[in-house]
Coordinates of C-alpha atoms and ligand atoms in Angstrom, one line a residue:
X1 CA 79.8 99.8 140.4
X2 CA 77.4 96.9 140.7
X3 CA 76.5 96.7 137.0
X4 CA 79.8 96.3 136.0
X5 CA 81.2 93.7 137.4
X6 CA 83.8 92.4 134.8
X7 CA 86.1 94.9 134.7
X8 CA 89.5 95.1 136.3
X9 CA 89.9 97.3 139.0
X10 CA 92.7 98.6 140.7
X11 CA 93.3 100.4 143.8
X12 CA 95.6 101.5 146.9
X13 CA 94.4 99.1 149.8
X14 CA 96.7 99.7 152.7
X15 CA 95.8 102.8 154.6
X16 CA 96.6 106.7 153.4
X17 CA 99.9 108.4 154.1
X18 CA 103.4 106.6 154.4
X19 CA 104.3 103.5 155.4
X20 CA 107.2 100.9 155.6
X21 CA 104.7 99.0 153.1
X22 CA 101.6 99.8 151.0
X23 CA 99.4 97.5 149.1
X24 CA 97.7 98.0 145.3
X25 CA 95.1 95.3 144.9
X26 CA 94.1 94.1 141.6
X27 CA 90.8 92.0 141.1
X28 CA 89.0 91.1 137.8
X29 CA 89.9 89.1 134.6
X30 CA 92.9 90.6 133.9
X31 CA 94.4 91.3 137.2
X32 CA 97.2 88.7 137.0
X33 CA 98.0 89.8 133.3
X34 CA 98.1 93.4 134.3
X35 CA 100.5 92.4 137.0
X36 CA 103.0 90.3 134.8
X37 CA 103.5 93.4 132.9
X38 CA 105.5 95.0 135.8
X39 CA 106.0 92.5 138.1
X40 CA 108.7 89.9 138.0
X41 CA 110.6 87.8 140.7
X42 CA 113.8 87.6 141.7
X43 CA 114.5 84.3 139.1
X44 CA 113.0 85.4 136.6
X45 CA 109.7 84.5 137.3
X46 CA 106.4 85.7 135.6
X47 CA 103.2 85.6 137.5
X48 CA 101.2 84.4 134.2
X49 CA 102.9 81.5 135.4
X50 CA 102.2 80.7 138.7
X51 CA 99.4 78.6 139.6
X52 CA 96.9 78.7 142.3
X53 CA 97.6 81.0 145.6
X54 CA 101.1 82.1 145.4
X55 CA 103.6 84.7 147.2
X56 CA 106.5 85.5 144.8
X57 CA 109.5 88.0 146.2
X58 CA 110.9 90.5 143.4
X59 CA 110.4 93.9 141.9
X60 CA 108.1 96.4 140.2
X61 CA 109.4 98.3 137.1
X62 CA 107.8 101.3 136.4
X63 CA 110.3 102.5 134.0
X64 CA 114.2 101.6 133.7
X65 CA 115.0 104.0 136.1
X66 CA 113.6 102.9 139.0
X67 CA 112.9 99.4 140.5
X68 CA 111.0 98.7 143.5
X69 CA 111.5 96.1 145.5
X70 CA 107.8 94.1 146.1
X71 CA 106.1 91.1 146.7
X72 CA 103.5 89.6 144.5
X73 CA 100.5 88.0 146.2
X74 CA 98.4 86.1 143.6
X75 CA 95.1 84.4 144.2
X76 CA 93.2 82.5 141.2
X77 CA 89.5 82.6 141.2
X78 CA 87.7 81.2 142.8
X79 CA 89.9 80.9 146.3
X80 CA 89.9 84.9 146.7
X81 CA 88.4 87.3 148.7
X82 CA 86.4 88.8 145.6
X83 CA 86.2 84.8 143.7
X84 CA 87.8 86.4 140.8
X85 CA 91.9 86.6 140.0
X86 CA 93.4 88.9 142.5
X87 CA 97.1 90.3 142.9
X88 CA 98.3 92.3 145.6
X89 CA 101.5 93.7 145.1
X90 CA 103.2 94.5 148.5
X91 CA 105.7 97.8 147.9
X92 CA 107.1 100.7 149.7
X93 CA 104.3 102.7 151.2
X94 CA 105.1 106.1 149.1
X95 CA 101.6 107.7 147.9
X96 CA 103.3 109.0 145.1
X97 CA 104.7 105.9 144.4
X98 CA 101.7 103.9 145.2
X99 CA 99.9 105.9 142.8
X100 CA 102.1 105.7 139.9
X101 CA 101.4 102.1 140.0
X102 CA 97.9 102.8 139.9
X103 CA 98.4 104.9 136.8
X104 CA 99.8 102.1 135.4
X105 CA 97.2 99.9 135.6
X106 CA 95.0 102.0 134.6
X107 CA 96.5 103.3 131.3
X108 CA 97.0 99.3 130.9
X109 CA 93.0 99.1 130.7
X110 CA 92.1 98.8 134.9
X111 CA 89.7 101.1 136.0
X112 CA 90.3 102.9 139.7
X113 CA 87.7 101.0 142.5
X114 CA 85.3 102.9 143.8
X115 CA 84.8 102.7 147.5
X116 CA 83.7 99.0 149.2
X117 CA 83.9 97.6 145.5
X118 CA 86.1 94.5 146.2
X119 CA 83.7 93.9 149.1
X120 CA 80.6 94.4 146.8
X121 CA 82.0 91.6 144.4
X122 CA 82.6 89.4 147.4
X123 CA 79.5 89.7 147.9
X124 CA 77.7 89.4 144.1
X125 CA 79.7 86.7 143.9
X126 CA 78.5 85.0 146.4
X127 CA 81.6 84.7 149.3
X128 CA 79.7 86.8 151.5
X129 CA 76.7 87.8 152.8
X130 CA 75.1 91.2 153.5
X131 CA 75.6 90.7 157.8
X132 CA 79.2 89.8 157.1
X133 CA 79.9 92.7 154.5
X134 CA 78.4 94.9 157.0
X135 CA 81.1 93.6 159.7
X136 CA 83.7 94.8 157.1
X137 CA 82.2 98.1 157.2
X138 CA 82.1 98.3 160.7
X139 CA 85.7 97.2 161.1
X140 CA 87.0 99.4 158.5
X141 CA 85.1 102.1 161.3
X142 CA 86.2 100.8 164.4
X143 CA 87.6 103.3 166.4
X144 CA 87.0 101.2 169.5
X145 CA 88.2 97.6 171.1
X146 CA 84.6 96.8 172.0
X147 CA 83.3 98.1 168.3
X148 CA 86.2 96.1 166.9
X149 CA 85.8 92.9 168.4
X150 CA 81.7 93.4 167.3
X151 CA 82.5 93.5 163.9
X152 CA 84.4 91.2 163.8
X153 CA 82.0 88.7 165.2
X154 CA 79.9 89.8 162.0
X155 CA 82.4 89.2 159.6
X156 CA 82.9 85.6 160.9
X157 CA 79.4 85.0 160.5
X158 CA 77.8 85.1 163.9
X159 CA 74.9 86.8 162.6
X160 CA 74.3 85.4 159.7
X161 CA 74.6 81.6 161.6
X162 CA 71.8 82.9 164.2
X163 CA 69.5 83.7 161.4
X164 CA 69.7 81.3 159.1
X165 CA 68.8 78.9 162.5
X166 CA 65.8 80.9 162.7
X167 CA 65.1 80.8 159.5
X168 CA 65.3 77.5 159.2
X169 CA 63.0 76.5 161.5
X170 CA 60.6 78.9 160.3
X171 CA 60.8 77.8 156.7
X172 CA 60.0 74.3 158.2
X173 CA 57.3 75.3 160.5
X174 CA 55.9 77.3 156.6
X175 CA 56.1 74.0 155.1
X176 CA 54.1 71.8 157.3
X177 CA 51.5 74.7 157.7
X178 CA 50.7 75.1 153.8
X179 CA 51.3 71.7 153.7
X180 CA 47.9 71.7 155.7
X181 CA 46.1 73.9 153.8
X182 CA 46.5 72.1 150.6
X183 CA 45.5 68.9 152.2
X184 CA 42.8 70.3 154.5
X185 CA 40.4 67.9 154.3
X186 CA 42.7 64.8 153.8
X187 CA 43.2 62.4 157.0
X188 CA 46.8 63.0 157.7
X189 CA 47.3 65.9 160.2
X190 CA 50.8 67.1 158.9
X191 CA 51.8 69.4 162.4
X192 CA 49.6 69.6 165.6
X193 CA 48.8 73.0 167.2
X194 CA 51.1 72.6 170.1
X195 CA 54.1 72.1 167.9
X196 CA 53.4 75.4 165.7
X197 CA 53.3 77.1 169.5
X198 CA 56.2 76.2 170.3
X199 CA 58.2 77.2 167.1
X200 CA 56.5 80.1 167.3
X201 CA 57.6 80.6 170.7
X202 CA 61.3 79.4 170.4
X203 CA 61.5 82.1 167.1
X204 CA 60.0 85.1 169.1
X205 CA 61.9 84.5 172.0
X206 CA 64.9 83.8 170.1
X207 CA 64.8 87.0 168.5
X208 CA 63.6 88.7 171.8
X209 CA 67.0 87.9 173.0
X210 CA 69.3 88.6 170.2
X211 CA 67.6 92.7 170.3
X212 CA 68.1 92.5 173.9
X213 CA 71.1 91.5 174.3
X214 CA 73.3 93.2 171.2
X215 CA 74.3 97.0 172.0
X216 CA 74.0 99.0 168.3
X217 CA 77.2 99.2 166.5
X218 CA 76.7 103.0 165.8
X219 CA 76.3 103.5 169.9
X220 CA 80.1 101.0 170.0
X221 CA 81.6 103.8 167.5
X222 CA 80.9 106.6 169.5
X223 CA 83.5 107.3 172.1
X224 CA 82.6 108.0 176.2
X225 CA 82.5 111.2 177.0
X226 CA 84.7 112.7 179.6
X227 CA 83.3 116.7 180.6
X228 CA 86.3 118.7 182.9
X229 CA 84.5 120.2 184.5
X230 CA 85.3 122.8 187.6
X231 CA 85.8 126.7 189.1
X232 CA 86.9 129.5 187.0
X233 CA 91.3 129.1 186.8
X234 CA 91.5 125.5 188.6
X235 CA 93.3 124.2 186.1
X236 CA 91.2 122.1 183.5
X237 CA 92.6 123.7 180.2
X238 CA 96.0 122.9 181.4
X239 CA 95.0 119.4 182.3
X240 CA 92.9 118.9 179.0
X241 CA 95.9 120.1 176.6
X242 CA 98.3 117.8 179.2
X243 CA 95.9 114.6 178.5
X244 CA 94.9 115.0 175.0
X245 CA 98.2 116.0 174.2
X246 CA 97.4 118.9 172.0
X247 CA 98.0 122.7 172.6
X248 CA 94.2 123.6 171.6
X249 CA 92.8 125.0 174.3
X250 CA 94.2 128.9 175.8
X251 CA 95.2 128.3 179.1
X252 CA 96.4 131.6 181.2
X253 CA 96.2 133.2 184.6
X254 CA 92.8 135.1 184.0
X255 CA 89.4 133.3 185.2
X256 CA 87.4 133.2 182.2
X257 CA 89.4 132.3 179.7
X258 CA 87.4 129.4 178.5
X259 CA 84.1 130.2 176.7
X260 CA 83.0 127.6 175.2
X261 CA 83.0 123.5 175.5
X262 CA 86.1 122.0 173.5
X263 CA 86.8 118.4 172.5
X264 CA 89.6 116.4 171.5
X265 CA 90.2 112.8 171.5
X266 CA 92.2 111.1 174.4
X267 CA 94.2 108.1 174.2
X268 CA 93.7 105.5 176.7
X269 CA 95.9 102.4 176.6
X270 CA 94.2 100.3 173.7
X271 CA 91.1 102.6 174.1
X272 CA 90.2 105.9 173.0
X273 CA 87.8 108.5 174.9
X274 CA 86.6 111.9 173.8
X275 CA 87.6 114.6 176.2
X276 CA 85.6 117.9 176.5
X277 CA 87.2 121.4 178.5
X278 CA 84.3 123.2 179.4
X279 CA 84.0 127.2 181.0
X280 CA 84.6 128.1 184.3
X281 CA 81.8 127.3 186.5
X282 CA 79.7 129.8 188.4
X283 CA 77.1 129.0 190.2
X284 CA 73.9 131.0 191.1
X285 CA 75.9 133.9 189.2
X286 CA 74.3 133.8 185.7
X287 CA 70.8 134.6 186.7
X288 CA 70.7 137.6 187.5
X289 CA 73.1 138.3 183.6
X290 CA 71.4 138.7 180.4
X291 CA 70.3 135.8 178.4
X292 CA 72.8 136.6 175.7
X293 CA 75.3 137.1 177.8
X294 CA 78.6 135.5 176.9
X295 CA 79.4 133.6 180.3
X296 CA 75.5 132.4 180.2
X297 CA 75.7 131.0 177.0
X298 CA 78.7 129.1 177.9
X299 CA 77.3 127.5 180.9
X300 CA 74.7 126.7 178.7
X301 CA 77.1 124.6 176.5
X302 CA 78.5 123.1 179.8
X303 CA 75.4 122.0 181.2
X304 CA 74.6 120.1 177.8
X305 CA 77.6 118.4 178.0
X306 CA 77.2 117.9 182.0
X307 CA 73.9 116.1 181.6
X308 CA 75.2 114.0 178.1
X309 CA 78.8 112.8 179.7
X310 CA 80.1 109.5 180.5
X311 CA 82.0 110.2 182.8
X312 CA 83.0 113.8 185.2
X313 CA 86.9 114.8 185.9
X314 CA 86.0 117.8 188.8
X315 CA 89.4 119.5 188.6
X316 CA 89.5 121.3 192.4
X317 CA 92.7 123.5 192.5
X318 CA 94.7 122.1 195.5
X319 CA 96.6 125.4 196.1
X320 CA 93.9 127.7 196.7
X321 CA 91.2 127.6 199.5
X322 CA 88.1 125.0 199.0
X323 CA 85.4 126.5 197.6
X324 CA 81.8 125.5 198.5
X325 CA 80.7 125.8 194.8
X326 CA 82.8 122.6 194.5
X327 CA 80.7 120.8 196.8
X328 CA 77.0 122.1 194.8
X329 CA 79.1 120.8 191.5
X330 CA 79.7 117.4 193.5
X331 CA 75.7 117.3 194.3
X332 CA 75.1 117.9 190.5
X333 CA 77.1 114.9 189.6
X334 CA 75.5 112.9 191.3
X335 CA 74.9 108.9 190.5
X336 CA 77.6 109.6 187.7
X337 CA 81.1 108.3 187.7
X338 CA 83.0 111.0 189.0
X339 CA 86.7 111.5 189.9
X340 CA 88.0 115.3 192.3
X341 CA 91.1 115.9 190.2
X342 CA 93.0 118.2 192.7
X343 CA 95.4 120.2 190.4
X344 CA 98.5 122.1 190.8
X345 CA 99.9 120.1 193.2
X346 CA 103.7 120.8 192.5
X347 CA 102.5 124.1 194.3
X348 CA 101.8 122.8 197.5
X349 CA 104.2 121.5 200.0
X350 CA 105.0 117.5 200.2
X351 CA 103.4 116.5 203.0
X352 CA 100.3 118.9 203.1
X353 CA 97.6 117.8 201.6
X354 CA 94.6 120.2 202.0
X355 CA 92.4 119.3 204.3
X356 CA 89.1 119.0 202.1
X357 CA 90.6 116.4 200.4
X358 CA 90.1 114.5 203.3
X359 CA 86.8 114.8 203.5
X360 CA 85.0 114.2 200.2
X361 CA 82.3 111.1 199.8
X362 CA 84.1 107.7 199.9
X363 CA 82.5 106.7 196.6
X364 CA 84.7 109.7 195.2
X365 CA 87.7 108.9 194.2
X366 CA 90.6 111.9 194.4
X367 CA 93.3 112.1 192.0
X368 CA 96.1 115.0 192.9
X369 CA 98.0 115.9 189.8
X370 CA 100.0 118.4 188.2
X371 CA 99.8 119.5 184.4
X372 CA 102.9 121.3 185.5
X373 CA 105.6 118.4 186.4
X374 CA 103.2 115.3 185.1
X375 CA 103.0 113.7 188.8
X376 CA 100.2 111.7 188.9
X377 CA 98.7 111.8 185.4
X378 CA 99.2 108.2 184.9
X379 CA 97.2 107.1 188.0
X380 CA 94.5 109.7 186.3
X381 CA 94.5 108.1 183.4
X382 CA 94.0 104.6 184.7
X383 CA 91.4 105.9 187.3
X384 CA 89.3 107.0 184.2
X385 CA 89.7 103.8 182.7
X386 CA 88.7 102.0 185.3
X387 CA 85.2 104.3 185.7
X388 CA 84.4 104.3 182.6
X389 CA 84.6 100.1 181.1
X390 CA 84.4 99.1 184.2
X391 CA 81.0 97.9 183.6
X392 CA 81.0 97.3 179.6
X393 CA 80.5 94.0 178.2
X394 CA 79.3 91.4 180.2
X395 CA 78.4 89.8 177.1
X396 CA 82.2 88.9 176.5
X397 CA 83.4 87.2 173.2
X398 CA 80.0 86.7 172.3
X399 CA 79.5 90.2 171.8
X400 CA 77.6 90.9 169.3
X401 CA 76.4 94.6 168.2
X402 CA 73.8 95.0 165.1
X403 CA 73.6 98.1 162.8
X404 CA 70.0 100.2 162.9
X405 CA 69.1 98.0 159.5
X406 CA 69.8 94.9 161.1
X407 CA 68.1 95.5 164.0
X408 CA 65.0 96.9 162.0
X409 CA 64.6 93.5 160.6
X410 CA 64.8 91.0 163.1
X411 CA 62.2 93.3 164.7
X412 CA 60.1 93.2 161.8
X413 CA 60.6 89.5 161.9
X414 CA 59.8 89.3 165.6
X415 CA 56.0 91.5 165.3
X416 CA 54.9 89.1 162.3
X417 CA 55.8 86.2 164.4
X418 CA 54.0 88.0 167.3
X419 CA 51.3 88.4 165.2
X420 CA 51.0 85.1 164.1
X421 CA 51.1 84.1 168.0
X422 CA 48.3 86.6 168.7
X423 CA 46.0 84.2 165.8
X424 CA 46.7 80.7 167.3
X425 CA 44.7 82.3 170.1
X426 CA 44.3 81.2 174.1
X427 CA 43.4 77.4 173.1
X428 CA 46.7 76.7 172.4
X429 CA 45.7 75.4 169.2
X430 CA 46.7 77.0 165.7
X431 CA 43.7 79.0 164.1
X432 CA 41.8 77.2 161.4
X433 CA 43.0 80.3 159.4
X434 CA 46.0 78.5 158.2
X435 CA 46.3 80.8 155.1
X436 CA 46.6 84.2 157.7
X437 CA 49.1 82.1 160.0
X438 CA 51.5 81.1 156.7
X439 CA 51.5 84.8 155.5
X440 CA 52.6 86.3 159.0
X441 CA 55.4 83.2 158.8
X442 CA 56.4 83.7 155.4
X443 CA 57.0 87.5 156.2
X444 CA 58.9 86.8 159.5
X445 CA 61.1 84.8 157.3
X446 CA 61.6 87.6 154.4
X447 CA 62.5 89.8 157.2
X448 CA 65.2 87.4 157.8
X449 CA 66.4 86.8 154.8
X450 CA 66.5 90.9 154.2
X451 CA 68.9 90.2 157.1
X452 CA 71.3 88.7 155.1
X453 CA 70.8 89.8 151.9
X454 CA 69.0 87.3 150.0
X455 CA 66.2 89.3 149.6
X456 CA 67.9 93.5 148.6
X457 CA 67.6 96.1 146.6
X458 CA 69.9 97.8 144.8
X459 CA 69.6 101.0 147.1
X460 CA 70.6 99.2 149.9
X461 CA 73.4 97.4 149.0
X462 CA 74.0 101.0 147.7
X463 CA 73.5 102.5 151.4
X464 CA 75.5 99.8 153.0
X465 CA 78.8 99.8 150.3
X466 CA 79.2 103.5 151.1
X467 CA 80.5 103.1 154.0
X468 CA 83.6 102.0 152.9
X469 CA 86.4 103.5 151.3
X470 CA 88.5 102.8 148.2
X471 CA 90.9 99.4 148.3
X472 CA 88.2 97.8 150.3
Ligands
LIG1 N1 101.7 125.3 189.1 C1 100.7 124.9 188.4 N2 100.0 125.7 187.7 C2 99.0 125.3 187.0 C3 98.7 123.9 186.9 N3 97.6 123.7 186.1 C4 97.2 124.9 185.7 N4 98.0 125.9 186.2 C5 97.9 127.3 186.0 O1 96.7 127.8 186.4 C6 96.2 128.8 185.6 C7 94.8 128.5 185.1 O2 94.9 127.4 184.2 P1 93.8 127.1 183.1 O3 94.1 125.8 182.6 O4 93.7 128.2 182.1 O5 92.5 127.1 184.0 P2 91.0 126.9 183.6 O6 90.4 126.1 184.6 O7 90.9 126.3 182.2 O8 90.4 128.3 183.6 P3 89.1 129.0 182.9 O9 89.1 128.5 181.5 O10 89.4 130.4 183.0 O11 88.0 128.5 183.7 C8 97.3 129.0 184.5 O12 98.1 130.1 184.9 C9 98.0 127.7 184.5 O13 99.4 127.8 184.1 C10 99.5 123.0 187.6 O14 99.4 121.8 187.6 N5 100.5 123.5 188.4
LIG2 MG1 90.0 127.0 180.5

């Protein structure tokens, strides 16, 4: 993909499956060209024509027989996302029909994109740089508000502005020190001891801060956890196929009928968490069982999932007596978020309230529902909302999550500048061995520049582009 450069590629850019409107993007020498060919406006117009960026209304003609009505979006190098001639035709978003224009192209002399392509010639061509691309990736991932809002910070640049302020002053302080050893024994004294201190110092803690401070964009992708957990038959099968709104879990009248730990996504307004129906829980039973027995196993899988979850739904089944094993499953929970989901309430009568739920710990909220009529799912939902991001992002709009590579570098960059620190020694004066000082400086700033991509290698600009997918 990266070797060839030149050609014109072709692909379906708006999402997979149908749609009111899908996109095929052209980009290379002979994108507007390949365009005109089936392409033409409303008046008569031809995009070989149009000049500049330019939206044109009309119609794509495949053959006689059908004409689809489309919009032309044409954008002259070098003001385009890839800096060379793009068209995006706008058209009904039919696969099949989508593809056929494809096929066009391509018999025409196009070549299909291969995933992140358009993004890698942004970036050979010098409209982006490697932090940014990587914010494309990570949107293209997002599955998050939090993870969205990070990655976009990188595409804007956010990153890549911190560095190169780094850098900067690094490549200055590199300057001044070499600038010393050349002209070690002349009478000028180009930068005093204090002064490389304190750029050392501003750097390092600089960087100290940006690791500190910026969550992992992997850990922002991964959605919270929320384990149901409870007693044999209270309910939480019911409640996890009611919430997730899928009919994947078996939910009957036997205790038991869960044997294993089951997920499913769970939408949450603009938010989505990952909801997990566990087995029946029985305590101080399993002991005395075999190891290999089917009800110890799955309390095995439960307990993983207990001691790995955001966030704990104990589903307590209003209608039957309280039972004590609730109250050991409370002590287990503890110093998570936890909310008593008291289920089955259509079963009790209005006005009755069992007693127990009365008398849990304050700091535990109670939720009565029933998967049954619906009554009081919503309050659930917002309850777990409200546990669960409660306490995420203080850092705001300035958000700002790095990838494991990123953070690997400014680390890097931060122990050579450490390093260099460690030499100027307790006198507060740089070490006489200027030439050891300038290497540790000069590596602090190809760590940064690794950062952005100045400095890569094909195999990582390989790593990094598959993460994308075709149209991208
Ligand atoms: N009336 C009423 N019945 C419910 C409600 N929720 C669950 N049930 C019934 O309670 C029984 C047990 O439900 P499940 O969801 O299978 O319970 P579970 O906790 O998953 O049980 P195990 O997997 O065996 O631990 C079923 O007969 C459900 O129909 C509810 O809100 N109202
Ligand atoms: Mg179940």
């Amino acid at each position: 993909m990266l070797d060839r450069p030149n050609d014109t590629i072709v692909a379906v850019s708006s999402p997979p499956g149908v749609s009111v409107r899908g996109v095929v993007r052209l980009s290379g020498p002979e994108a507007i060209a390949l365009a005109n060919t089936v392409f033409e406006g409303n008046r008569g117009e031809r995009l070989l024509q149009v000049a500049g960026r330019h939206r044109l209304e009309g119609h794509i003609d495949l053959d006689r027989a059908a004409r689809l009505p489309a919009e032309a979006y044409v954008f002259r190098a070098p003001a385009s996302y890839t800096r060379q001639d793009i068209v995006e035709l706008h058209t009904v978003g039919s696969p099949p029909v989508l593809a056929a224009v494809c096929d066009r192209f391509v018999t025409l002399g196009a070549r299909y994109a291969e995933p992140g392509e358009f993004t890698a010639r942004a970036y050979l061509n010098g409209a982006m740089d490697l932090t940014r691309i990587e914010g494309v990736a990570a949107m293209i991932h997002a599955r998050t508000d939090s993870q969205l809002r990070a990655s976009e910070a990188l595409l804007h640049g956010e990153l890549s502005r911190r560095s190169a302020a780094m850098r900067e002053r690094l490549t200055d302080l590199l300057a001044l020190i070499e600038a010393r050893i050349d002209f070690a024994d002349g009478p000028i004294e180009f930068i005093s001891g204090p002064e490389v201190l304190a750029a050392l110092d501003q750097t390092i803690a600089d960087l100290a801060r940006l690791l500190r401070e910026s969550p992992s964009i992997e850990r922002l992708g991964i959605l919270p956890e929320i384990l149901i957990l409870g007693r044999p038959n209270a309910g939480k099968s019911t409640l996890f196929n009611r919430l997730t709104g899928m009919d994947r879990v078996i939910q009957s009248a036997v205790a038991g009928t869960t044997r294993d730990v089951i997920t499913a996504p769970m939408p949450l307004g603009d938010v989505e968490v990952m909801l997990i129906d566990s087995a029946g829980w029985s305590e101080g039973r399993n002991e005395d069982m075999l190891q290999d027995h089917p009800d110890v196993l799955a309390q095995g899988a439960t307990q993983r999932a207990l001691s790995s979850a955001d966030m704990i739904l104990l589903v307590v089944d209003a209608a039957a007596p309280f039972d004590p094993v609730n109250n050991l499953l409370l002590a287990r929970t503890a110093r998570r978020p936890v909310c008593i989901v008291a289920t089955k309430i259509d079963l009790i009568t209005a006005g009755h309230p069992p007693l127990w739920l009365s008398r849990v710990p304050p700091d535990r909220p109670v939720v009565a529902v029933s998967a049954h009529t619906g009554q009081g799912l919503e309050a659930l939902r917002q309850e777990i909302h409200r546990l669960v991001f409660a306490d995420v992002e203080p850092h705001g709009t300035e958000l700002l999550a790095l990838s494991s590579r990123q953070r690997l570098a400014l680390s890097d960059a931060r122990e050579a500048l450490t390093r260099a620190r460690a030499m100027c020694g307790a006198h507060n004066a740089p070490s006489d061995d200027a030439e050891l000082l300038a290497l540790e400086v000069r590596e602090a700033v190809s760590a940064l520049s690794l950062l952005t991509g100045e400095l890569v290698t094909e195999e990582l600009l390989g790593r990094i582009f598959a993460r994308f997918c075709i149209g991208k």
